[in-house]
Coordinates of C-alpha atoms and ligand atoms in Angstrom, one line a residue:
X1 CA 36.6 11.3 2.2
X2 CA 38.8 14.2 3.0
X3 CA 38.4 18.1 2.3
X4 CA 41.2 17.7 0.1
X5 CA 39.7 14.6 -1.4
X6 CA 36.7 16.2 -2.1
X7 CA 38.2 19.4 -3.8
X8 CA 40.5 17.0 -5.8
X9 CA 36.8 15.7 -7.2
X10 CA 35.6 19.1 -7.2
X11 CA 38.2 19.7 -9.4
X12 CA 38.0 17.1 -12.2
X13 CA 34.2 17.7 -12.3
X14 CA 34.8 21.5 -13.1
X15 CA 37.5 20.4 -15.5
X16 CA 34.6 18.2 -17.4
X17 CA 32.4 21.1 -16.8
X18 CA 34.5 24.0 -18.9
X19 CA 34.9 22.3 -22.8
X20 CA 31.3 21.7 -22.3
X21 CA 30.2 25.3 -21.5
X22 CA 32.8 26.8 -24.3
X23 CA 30.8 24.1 -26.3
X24 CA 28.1 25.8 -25.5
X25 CA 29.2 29.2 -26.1
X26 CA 30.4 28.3 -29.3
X27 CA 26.8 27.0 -29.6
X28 CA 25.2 30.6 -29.0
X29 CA 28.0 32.2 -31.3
X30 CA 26.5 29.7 -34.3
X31 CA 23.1 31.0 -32.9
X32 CA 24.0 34.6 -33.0
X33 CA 25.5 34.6 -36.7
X34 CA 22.4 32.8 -37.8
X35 CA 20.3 35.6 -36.2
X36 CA 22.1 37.9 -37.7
X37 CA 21.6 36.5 -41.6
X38 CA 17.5 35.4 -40.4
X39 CA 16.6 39.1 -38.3
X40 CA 15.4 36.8 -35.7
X41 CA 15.4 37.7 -31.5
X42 CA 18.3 36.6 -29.3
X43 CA 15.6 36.0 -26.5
X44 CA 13.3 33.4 -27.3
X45 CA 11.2 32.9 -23.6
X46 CA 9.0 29.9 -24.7
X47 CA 12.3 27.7 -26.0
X48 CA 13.9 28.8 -23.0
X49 CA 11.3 28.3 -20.7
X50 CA 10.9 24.1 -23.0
X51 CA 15.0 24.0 -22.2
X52 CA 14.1 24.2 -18.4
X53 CA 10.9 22.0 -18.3
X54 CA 12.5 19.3 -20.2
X55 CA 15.7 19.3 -18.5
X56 CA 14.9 20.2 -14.8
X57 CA 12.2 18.0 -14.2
X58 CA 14.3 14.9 -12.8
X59 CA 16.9 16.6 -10.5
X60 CA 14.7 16.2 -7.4
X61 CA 16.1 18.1 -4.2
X62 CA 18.2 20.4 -6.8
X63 CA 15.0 21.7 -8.8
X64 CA 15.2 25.2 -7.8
X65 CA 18.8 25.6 -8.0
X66 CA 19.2 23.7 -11.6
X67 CA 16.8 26.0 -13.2
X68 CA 19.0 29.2 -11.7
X69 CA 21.9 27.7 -12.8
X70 CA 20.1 27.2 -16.0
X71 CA 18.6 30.6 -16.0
X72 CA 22.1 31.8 -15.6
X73 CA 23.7 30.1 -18.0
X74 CA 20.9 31.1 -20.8
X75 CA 21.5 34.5 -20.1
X76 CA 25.1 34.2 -20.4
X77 CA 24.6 32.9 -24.0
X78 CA 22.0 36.0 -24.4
X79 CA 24.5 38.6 -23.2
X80 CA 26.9 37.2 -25.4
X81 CA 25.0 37.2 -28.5
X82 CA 24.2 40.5 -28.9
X83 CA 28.0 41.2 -28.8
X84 CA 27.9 39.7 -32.1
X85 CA 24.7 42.0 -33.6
X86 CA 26.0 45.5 -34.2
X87 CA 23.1 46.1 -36.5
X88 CA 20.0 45.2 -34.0
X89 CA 22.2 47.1 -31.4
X90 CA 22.1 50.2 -33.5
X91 CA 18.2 50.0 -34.2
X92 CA 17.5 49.3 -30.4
X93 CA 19.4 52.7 -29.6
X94 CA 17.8 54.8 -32.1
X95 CA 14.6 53.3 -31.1
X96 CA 14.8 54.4 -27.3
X97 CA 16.6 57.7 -28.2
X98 CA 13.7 58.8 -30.4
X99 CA 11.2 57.3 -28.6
X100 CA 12.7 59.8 -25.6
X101 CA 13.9 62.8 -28.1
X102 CA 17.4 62.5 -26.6
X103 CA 20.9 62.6 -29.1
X104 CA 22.8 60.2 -28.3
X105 CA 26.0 62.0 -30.0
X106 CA 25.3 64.8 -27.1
X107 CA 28.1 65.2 -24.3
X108 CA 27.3 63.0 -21.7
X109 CA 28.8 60.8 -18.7
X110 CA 25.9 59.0 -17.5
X111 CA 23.1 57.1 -19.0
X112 CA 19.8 57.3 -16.9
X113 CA 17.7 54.1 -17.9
X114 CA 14.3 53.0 -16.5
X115 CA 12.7 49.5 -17.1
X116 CA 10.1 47.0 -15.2
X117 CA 10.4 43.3 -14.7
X118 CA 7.7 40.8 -13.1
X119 CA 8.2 40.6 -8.8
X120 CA 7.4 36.7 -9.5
X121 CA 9.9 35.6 -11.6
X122 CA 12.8 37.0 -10.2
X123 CA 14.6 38.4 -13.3
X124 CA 16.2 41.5 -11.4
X125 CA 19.2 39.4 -10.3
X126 CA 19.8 37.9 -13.9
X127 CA 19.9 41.9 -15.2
X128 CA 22.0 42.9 -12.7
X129 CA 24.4 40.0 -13.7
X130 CA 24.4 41.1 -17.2
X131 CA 25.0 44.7 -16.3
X132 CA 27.8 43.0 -14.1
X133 CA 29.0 41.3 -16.8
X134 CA 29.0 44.4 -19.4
X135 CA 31.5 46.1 -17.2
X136 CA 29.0 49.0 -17.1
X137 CA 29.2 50.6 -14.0
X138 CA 25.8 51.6 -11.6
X139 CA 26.2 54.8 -10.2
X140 CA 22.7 54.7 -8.5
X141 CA 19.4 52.4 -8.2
X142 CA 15.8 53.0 -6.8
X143 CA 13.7 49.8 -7.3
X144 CA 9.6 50.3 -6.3
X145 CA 7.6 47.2 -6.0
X146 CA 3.4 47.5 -7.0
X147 CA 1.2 45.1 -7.4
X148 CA 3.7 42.7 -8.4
X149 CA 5.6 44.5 -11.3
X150 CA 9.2 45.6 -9.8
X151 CA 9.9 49.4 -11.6
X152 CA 13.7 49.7 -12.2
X153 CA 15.4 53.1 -12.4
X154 CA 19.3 53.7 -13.0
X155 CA 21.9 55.7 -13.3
X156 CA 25.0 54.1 -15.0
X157 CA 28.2 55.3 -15.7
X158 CA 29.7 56.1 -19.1
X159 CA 28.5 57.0 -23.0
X160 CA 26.2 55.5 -25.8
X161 CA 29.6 56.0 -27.5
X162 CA 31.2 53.2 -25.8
X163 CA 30.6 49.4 -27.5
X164 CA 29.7 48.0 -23.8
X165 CA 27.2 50.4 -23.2
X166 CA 25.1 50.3 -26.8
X167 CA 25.3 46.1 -26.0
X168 CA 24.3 46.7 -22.1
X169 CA 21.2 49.1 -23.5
X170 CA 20.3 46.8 -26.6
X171 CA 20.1 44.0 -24.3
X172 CA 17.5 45.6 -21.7
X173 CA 15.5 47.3 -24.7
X174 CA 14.9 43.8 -25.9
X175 CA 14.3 41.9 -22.7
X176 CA 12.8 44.0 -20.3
X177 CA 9.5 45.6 -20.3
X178 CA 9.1 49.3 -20.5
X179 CA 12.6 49.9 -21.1
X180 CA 13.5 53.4 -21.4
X181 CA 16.2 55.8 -22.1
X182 CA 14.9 58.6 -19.6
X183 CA 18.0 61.1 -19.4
X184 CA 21.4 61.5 -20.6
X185 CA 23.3 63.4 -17.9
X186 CA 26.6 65.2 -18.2
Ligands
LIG1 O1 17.7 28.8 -29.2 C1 17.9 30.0 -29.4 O2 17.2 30.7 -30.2 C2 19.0 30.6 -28.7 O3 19.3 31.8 -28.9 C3 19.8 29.9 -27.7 C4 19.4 30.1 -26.3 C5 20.3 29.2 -25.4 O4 21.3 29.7 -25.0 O5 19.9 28.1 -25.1 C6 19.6 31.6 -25.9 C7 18.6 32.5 -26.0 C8 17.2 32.2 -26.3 O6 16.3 32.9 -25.5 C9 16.9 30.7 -26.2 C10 17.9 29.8 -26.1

């Protein structure tokens, strides 16, 4: 086969590939409006973590790399959910804000956030997507590793005003461990 043989396949398998995901996504919107009616969490670890076990377990050579694509895609569906809950996003803020005594209605330009995740199961890169995805922007990162628990600090750009931010924030509160609010800076 040719390069341009190859790429033709490449093509058509991508083409097969995209009604399925927007499936999918329509999937996690169905999800999300359920959620919404129910109170329940967007992130559910053990049915994510029965997803991967029953679907990963035959793909041989490809293990590792199916279960990040499925890691990805799952958190795709996640991020995407809480777009759609306005509410749970407005309890997660007040709940870091007065957790830290901060006002989120004060002046400010930057967010300063802290949060830990487990070394182990390398979730750093799958909240770094999602802040990728948010359109948030990191002004600065320090990341300390000790015994195993990875201790996240960041400054990002922009206001608790702004819809992307409140989703961005909401999401971390919910998955992360230790997430907090530590500073509003003007
Ligand atoms: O099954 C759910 O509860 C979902 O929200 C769907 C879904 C998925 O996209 O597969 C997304 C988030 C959960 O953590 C688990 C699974």
């Amino acid at each position: 086969m040719t390069l341009d043989e190859i790429r033709v396949e490449i093509d058509a398998v991508d083409g097969q590939m995209k009604p399925l995901f927007l499936k999918r996504m329509e999937c996690a919107r169905s999800v999300a409006e359920t959620k919404a009616a129910t109170g329940g969490e967007v992130f559910v670890p053990e049915r994510e973590q029965a997803i991967i076990e029953k679907r990963a377990g035959d793909t041989g050579e490809f293990y590792d790399m199916y279960v990040a694509f499925l890691r990805h895609l799952i958190s795709v569906s996640r991020y995407y959910q809480y777009g759609f809950l306005s509410e749970m996003q407005e309890q997660a803020l007040s709940a870091c804000l007065g957790r830290a005594g901060l006002d989120g209605s004060s002046g400010h330009r930057q967010v300063e956030i802290s949060f830990c995740c487990q070394q182990s199961a390398s979730d750093l890169n799958l909240y770094l997507d999602t802040v990728k995805l948010s359109g948030v922007l990191i002004n600065e990162m320090k990341l300390c590793t000790e015994d195993g628990v990875q201790k996240v600090r960041m400054i990002l750009d922009g206001n608790l005003g702004e819809r992307r931010m409140r989703r961005l924030i909401c999401q971390l509160y919910k998955e992360t461990e230790q997430f907090a609010v530590a500073a509003l800076r003007s």
